[in-house]
Tab-separated table of C-alpha atoms in Angstrom:
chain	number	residue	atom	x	y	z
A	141	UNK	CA	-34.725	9.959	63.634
A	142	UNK	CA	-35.031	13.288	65.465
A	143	UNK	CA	-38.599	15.861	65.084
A	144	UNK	CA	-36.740	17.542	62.477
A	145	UNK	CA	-35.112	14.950	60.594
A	146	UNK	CA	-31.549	14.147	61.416
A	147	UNK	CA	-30.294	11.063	61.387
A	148	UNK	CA	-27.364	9.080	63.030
A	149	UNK	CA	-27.215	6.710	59.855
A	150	UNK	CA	-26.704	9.573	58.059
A	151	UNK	CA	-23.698	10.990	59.541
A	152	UNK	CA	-20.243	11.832	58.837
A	153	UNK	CA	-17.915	8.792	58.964
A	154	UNK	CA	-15.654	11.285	59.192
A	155	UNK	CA	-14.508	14.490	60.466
A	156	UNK	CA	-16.387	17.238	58.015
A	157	UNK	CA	-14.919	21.310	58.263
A	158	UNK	CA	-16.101	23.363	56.571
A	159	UNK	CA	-14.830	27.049	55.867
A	160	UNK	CA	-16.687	29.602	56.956
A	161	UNK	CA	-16.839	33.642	56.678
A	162	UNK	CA	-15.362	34.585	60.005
A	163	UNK	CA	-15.854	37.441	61.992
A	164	UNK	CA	-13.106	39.143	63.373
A	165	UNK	CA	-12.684	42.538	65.723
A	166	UNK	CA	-11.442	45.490	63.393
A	167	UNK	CA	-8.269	46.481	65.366
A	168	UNK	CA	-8.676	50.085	64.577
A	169	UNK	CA	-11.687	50.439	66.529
A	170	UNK	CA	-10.879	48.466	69.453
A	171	UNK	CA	-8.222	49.094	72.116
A	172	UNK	CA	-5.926	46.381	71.747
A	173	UNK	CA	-7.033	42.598	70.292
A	174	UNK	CA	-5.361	41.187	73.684
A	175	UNK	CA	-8.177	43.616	75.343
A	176	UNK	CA	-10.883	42.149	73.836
A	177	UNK	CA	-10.528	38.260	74.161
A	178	UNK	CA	-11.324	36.479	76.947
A	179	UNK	CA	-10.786	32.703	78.301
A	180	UNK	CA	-13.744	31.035	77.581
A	181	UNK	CA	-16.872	31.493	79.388
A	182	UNK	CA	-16.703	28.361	81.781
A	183	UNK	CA	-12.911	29.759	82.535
A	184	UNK	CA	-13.902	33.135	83.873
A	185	UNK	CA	-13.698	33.131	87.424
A	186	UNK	CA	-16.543	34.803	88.895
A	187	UNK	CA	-17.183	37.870	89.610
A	188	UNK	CA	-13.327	38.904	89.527
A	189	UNK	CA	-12.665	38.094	86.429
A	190	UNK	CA	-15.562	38.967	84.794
A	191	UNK	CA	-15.117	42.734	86.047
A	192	UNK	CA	-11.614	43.084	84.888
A	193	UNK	CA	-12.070	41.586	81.494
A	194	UNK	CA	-15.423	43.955	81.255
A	195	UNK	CA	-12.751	46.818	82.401
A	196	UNK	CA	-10.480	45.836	79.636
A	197	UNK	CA	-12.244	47.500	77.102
A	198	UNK	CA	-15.765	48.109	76.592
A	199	UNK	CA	-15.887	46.008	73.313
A	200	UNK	CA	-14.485	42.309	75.394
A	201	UNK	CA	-15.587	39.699	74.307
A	202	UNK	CA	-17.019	38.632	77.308
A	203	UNK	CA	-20.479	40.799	76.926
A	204	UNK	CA	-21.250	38.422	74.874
A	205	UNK	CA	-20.460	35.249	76.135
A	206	UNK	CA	-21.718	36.090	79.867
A	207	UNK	CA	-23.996	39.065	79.609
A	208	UNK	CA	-25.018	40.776	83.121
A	209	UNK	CA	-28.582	41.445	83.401
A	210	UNK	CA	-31.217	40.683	85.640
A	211	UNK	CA	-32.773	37.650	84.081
A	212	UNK	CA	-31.644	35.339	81.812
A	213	UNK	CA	-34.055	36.440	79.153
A	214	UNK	CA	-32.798	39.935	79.419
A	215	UNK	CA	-28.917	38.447	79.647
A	216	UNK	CA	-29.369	37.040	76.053
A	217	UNK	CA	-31.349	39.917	74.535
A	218	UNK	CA	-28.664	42.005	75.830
A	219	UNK	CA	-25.946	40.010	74.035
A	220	UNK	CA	-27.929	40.304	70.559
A	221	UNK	CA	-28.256	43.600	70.963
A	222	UNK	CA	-24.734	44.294	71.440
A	223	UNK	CA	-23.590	41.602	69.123
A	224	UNK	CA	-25.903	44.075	66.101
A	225	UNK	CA	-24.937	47.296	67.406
A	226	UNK	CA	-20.912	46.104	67.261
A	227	UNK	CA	-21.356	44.632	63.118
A	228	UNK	CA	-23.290	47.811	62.743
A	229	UNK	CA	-20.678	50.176	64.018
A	230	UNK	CA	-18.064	47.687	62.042
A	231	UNK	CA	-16.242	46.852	65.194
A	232	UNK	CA	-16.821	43.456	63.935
A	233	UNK	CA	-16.356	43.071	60.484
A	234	UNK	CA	-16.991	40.253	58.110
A	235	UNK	CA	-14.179	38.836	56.135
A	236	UNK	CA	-14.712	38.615	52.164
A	237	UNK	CA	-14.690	35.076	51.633
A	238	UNK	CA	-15.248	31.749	53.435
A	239	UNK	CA	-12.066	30.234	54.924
A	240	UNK	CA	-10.465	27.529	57.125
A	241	UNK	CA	-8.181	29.484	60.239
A	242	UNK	CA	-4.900	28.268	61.440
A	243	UNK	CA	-4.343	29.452	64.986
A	244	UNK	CA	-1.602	29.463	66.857
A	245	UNK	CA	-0.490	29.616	70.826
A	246	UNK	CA	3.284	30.057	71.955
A	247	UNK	CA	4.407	30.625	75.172
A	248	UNK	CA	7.708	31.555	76.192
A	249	UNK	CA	8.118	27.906	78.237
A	250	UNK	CA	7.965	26.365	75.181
A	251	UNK	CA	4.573	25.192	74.609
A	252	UNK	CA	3.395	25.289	71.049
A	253	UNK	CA	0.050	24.529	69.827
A	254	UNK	CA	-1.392	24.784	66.353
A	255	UNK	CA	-4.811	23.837	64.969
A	256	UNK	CA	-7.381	24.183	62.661
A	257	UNK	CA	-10.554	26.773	63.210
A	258	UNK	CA	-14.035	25.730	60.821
A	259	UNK	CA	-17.009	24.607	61.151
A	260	UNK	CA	-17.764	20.947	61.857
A	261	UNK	CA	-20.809	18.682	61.543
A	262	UNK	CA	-22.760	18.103	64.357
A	263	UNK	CA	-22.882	14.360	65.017
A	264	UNK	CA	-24.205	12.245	68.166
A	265	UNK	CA	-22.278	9.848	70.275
A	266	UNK	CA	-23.749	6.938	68.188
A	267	UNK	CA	-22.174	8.472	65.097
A	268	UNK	CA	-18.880	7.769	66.510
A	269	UNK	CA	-17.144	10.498	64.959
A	270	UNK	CA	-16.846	13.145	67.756
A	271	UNK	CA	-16.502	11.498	71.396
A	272	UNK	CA	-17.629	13.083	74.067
A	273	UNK	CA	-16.029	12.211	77.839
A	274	UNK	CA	-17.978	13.775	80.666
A	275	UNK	CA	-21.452	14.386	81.186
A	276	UNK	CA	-22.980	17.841	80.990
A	277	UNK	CA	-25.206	19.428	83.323
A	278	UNK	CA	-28.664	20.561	81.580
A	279	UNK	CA	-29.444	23.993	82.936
A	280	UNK	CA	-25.897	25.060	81.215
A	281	UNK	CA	-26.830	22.694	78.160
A	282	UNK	CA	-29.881	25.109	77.727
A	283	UNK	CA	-27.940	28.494	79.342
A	284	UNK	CA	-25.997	28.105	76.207
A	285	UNK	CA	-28.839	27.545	73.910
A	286	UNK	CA	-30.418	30.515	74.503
A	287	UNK	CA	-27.719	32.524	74.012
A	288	UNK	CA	-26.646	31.272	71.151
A	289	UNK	CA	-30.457	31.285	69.743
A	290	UNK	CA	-30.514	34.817	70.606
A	291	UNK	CA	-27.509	35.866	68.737
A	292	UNK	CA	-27.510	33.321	65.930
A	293	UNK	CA	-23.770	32.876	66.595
A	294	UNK	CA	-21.334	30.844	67.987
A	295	UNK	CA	-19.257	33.159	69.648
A	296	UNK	CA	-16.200	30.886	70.704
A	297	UNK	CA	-14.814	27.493	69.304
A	298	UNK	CA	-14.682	24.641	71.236
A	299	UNK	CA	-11.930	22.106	71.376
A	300	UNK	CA	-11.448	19.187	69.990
A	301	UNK	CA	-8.340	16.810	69.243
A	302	UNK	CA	-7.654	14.655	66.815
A	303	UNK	CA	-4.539	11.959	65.888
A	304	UNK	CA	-3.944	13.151	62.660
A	305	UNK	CA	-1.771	11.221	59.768
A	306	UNK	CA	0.138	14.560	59.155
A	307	UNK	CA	-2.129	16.040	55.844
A	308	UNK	CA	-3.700	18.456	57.928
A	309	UNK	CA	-0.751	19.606	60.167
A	310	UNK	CA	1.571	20.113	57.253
A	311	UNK	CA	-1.277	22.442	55.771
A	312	UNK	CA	-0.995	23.683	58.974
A	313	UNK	CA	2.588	24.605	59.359
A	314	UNK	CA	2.705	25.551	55.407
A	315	UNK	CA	0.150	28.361	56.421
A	316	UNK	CA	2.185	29.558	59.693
A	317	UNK	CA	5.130	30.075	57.326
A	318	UNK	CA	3.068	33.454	55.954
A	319	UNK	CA	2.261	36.594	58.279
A	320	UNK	CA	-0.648	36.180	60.128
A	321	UNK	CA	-3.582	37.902	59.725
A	322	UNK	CA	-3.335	39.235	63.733
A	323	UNK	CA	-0.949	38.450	65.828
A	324	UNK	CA	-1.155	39.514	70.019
A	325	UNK	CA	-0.139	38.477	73.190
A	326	UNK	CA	-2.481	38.160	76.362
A	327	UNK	CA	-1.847	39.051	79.709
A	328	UNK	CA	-1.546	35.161	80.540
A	329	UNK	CA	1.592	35.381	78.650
A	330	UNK	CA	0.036	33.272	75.167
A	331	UNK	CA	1.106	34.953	72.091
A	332	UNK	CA	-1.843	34.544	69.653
A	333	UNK	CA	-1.462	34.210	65.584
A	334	UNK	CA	-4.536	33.751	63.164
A	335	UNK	CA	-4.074	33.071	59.230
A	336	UNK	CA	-6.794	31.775	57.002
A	337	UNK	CA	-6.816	29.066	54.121
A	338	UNK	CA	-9.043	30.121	51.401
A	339	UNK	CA	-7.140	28.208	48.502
A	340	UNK	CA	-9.702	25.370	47.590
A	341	UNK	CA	-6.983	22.887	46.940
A	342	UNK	CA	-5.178	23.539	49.861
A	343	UNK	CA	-8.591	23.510	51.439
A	344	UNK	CA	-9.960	20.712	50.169
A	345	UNK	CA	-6.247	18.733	51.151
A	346	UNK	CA	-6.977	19.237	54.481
A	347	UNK	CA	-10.741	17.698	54.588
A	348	UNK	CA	-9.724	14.660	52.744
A	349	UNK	CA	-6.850	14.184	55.507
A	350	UNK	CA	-9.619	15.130	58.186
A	351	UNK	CA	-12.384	12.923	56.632
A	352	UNK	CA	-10.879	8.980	58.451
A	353	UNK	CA	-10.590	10.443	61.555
A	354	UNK	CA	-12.363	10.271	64.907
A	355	UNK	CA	-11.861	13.210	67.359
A	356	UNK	CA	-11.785	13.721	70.977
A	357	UNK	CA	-13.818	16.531	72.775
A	358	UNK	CA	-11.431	18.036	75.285
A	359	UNK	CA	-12.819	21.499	76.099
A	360	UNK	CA	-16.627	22.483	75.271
A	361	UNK	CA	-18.665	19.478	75.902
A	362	UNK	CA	-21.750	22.110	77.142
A	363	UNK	CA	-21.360	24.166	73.883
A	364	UNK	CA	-21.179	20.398	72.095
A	365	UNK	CA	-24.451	19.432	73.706
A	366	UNK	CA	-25.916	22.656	72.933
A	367	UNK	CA	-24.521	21.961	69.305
A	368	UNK	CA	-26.749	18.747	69.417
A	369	UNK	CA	-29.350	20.262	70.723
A	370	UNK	CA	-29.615	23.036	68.196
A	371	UNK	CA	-29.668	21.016	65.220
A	372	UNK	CA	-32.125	19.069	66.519
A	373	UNK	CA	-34.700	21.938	66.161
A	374	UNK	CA	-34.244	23.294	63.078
A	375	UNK	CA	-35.025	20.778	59.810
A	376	UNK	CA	-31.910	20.212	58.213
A	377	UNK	CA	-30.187	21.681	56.167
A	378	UNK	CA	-29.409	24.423	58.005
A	379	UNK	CA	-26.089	26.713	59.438
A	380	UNK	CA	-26.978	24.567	63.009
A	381	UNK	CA	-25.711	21.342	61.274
A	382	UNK	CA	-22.498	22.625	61.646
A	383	UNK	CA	-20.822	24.006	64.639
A	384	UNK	CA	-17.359	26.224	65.427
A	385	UNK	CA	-14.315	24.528	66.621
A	386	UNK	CA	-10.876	24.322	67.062
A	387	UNK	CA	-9.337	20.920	65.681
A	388	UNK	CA	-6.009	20.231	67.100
A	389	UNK	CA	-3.783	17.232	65.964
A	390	UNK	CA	-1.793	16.168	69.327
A	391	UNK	CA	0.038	13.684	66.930
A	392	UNK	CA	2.056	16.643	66.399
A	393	UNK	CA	1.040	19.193	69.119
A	394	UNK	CA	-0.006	17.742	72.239
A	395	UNK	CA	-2.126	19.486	74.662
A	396	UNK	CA	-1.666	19.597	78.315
A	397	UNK	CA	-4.190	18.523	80.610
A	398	UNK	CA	-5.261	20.199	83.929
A	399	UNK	CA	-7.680	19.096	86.696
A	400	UNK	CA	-10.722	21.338	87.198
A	401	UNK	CA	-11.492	21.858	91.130
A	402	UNK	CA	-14.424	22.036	93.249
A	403	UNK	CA	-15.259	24.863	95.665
A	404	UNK	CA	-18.158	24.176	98.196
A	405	UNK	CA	-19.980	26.947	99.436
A	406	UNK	CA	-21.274	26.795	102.447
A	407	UNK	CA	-18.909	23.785	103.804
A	408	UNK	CA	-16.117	25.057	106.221
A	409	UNK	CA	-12.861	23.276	106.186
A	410	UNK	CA	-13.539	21.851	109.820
A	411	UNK	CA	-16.294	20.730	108.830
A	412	UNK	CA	-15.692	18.717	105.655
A	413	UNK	CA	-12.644	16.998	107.969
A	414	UNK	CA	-15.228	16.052	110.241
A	415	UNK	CA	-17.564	14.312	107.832
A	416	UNK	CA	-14.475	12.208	106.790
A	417	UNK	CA	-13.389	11.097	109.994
A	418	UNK	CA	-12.528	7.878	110.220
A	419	UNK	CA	-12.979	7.301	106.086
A	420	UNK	CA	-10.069	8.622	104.680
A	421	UNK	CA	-6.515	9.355	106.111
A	422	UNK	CA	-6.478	13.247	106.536
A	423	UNK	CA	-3.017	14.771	106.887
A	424	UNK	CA	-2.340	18.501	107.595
A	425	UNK	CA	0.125	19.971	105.563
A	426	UNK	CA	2.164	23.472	106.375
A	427	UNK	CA	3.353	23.926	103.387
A	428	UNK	CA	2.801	26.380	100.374
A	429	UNK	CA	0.320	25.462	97.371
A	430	UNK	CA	2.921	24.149	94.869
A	431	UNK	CA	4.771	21.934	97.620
A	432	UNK	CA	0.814	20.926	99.085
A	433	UNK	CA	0.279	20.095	95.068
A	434	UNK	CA	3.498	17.489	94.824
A	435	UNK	CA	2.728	16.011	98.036
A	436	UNK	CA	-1.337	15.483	96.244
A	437	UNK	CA	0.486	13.699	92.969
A	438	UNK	CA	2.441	11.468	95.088
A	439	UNK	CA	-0.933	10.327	97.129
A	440	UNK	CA	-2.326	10.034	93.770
A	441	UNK	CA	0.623	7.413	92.721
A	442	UNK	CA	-1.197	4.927	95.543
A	443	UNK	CA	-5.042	5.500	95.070
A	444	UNK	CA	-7.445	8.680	95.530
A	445	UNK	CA	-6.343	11.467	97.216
A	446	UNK	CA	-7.990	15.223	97.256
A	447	UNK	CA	-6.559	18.249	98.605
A	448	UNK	CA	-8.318	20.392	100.994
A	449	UNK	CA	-8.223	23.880	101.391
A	450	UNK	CA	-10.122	27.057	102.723
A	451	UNK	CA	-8.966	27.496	106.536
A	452	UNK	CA	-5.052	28.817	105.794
A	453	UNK	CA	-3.553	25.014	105.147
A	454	UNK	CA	-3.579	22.226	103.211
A	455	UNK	CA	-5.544	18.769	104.303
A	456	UNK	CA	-4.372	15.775	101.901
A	457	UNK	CA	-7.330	12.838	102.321
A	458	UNK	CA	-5.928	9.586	101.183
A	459	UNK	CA	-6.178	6.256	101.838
A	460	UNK	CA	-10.099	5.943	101.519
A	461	UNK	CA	-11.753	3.233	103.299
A	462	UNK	CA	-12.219	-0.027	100.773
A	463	UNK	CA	-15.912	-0.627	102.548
A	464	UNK	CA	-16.850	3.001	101.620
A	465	UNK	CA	-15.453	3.132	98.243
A	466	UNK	CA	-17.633	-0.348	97.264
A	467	UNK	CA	-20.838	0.927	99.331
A	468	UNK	CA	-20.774	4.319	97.033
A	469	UNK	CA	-19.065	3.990	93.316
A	470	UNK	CA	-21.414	1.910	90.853
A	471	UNK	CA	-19.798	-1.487	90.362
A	472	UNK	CA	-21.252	-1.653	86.510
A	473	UNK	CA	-18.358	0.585	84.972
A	474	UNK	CA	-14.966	-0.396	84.104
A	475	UNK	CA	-12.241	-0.535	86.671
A	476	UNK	CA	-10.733	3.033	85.152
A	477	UNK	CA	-14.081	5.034	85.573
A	478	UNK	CA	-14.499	3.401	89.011
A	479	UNK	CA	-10.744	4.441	90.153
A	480	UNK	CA	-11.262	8.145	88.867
A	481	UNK	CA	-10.475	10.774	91.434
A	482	UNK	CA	-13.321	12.587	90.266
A	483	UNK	CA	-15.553	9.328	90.344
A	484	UNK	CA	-15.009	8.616	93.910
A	485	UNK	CA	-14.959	12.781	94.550
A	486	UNK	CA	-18.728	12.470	92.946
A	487	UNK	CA	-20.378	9.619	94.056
A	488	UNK	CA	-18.547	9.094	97.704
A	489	UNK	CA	-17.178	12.387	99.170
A	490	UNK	CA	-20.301	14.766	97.360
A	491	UNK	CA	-23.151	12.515	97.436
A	492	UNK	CA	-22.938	10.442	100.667
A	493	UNK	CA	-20.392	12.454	102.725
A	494	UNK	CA	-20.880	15.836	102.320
A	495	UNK	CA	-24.198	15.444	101.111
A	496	UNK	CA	-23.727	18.281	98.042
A	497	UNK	CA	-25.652	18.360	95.150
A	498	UNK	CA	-23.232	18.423	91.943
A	499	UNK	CA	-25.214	20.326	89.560
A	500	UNK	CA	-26.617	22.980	92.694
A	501	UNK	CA	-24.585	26.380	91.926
A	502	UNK	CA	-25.207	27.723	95.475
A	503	UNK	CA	-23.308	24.860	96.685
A	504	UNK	CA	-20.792	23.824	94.057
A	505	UNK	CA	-18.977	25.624	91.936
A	506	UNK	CA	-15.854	24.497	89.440
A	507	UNK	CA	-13.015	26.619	88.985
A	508	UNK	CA	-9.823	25.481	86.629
A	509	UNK	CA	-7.164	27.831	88.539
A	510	UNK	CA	-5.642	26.550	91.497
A	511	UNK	CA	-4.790	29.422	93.525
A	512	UNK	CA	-8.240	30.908	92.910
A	513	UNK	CA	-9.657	27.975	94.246
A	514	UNK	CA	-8.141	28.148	97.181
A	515	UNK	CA	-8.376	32.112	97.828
A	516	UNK	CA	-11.775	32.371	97.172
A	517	UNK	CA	-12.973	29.249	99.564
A	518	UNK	CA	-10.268	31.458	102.355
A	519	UNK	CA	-12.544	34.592	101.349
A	520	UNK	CA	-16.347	32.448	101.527
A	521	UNK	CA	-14.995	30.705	104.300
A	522	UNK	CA	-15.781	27.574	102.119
A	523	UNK	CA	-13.888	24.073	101.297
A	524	UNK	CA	-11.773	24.021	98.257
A	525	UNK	CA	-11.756	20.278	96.823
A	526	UNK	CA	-7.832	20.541	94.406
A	527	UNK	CA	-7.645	17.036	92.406
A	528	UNK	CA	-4.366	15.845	90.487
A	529	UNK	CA	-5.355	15.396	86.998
A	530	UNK	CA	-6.129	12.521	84.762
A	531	UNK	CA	-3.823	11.291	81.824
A	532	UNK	CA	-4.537	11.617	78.670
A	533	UNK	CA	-4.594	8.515	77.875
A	534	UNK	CA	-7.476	7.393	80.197
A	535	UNK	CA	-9.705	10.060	79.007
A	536	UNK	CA	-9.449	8.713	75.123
A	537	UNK	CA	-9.758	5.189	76.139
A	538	UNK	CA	-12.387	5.667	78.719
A	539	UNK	CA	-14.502	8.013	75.548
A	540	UNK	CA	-13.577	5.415	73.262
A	541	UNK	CA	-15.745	2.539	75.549
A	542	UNK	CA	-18.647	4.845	75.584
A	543	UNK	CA	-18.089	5.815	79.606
A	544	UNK	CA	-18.761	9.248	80.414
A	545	UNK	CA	-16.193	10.236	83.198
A	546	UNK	CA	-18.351	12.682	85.950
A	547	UNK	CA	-18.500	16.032	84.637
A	548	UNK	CA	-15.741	18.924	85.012
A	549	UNK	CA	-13.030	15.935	85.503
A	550	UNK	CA	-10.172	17.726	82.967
A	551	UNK	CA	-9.013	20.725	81.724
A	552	UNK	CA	-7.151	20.393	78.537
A	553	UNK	CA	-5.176	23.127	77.061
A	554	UNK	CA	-3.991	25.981	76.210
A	555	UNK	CA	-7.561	26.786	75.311
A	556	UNK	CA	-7.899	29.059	72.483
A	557	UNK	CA	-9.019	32.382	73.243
A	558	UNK	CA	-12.651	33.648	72.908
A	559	UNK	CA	-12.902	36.696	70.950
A	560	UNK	CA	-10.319	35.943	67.940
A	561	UNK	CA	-12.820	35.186	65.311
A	562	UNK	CA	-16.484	34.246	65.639
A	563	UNK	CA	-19.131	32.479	63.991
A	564	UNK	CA	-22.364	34.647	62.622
A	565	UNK	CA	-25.230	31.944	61.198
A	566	UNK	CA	-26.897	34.493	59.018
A	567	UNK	CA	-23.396	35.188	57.089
């Protein structure tokens, strides 16, 4: 038991949402709902992004979730004060009574995703309940903390999926049959719908379909940590025993899942090539980035391969050198974490090759689009690291074993966008 009196034999067996009083831009004082959201705040690419959404409109929600200031103390005053002045000039309003949110993503190439928006109760790893997949790094961990301390909000859902027996989902699609309560399209090309479930029947349906089931963290595990961590300092019970998320049921809607990439600052191409000399095949390739990409999942087919970037081509490293490979990845994991692209990018290429510290952010940073990737190392003059991503699959079985894959190894999606309706403690 914890300093302020949780305990793992206390918790959930189950999944446990709850509704909650959302808050939710009023559309008549902002530009445009698409102008406020944001991808969430580990998405924005840096600076770029973060300028145009801030251009967007001067109500995005990314002041909030990544606050410019000086010092980090002054970054998270900043966002509290703007979170107050915006409920106090009602461009965020409360809505009237607690609810569960159905949210939905279309895009016009046909992918479809509905889930579930409450809050859910915080459990550990031990619990057994929510199962985490890649470690965290701490300074984020507690870069989150203090934000959300200072605003006494969560200010996006994480994500989380779930394989559902089909209670929930047919709540789910029941609700999507009514108009929405706001409906938009970003500039990414997502059409966004948002309805709530206040109906206690209907309501409490969906928590005894929820209540036998396990779920998956697929995007958040930082805001999950800082979930954890929250809890832990305030006796219980209290609004941080619960945290926002987005449950999604990929018995019915499955997600899509993405590799996150490294960029190396400070690392030129020609250099990184050199380091490897000798332990990997290297290949050039002339090609563009989506024919560089196919030629990277075919490597992948035979072993670990990576895709190099930075210096106006394409380098595909395969073929690693067996010798290397058992001198560098831990032997005590099982055969799937010790195969991981990101496993051998982690403990062989970044630790003993290239010598990179994975949690340093003047070295290392992790970017989920591609082509940004690879036009910001051009612009840095740094090495972008592209990996082919992970199957489902792996990931659940991997979190189901208790192995943690190396952090930043997938990018499931479409993640839901930050800024559609938020989570105020105090309400």
């Amino acid at each position: 038991m914890n300093s302020a009196g949780h305990s793992e034999a206390t918790a959930p067996r189950g999944l446990e949402l709850t509704p909650f009083r959302g808050l939710r831009y009023d559309p008549d004082r902002v530009g445009s709902l698409a102008a406020v959201t944001s991808p969430p705040y580990d998405v924005v690419v840096r600076p770029d992004g973060l300028h145009h959404l801030q251009d967007a409109d001067p109500h995005n929600i990314v002041r909030l979730i990544l606050p410019q200031a000086t010092t980090a103390g002054a970054r998270n005053e900043q966002a509290a004060d703007t979170l107050r002045r915006w409920l106090a000039e009602g461009v965020l309003t409360t809505d009237a009574v607690p609810a569960l949110y159905v949210y939905e993503q279309r895009h016009a190439d046909g992918m479809l995703q509905r889930g579930l928006i409450g809050t859910l109760r915080v459990s550990g790893p031990s619990a057994g309940v929510v199962l985490p997949h890649e470690d965290v790094m701490p300074h984020i961990v507690a870069d989150r903390a203090a934000l959300m301390r200072a605003t006494r909000a969560n200010l996006e859902p994480l994500l989380l999926t779930y394989r559902g027996d089909g209670t929930a989902t047919e709540a789910v699609e029941r609700t999507a049959d009514r108009p929405p309560l706001l409906s938009t399209t970003t500039e990414d090309g997502f059409s966004h719908r948002l309805w709530s479930i206040t109906d206690p029947a209907e309501v409490a349906r969906i928590q005894a379909g929820l209540a036998h089931h396990q779920a998956l963290i697929a995007d958040g595990h930082h805001r999950w940590a800082t979930y954890l961590r929250l809890r832990a300092e305030h006796a219980s019970p209290s609004p941080w025993d619960d945290g926002l998320v987005l449950l999604v049921d990929t018995a019915r809607y499955p997600l899509r899942v993405r590799a996150i990439h490294r960029l190396l600052h400070g690392l030129p191409v020609a250099e990184a090539l050199a380091a490897v000399e000798g332990l990997f095949r290297v290949r050039r390739l002339e090609a563009p980035l989506p024919r560089a990409l196919d030629a990277l999942a075919d490597a992948t087919a035979g072993g670990n391969a990576f895709l190099l970037a930075g210096d106006g081509a394409f380098h595909l490293l395969d073929r690693p050198d067996p010798a290397l490979l058992a001198r560098t990845v831990p032997a005590d994991r099982p055969r799937a974490w010790r195969t991981l692209d990101a496993t051998v990018l982690h403990a062989t290429l970044l630790a003993h090759v290239w010598h990179v510290p994975e949690d340093d952010p003047a070295r290392i940073a992790y970017i989920h689009d591609t082509a940004a990737t690879v036009e910001k190392a051009e612009r840095d003059a740094g090495t972008a690291v592209l990996l082919h991503p992970v199957r489902e699959e792996v990931v659940r079985d991997l979190a189901r074993q208790g192995v943690m894959m190396p952090r930043k190894s997938t990018s499931f999606g479409p993640k839901p966008a930050s800024g559609l309706v938020l989570r105020a403690l105090d309400l």
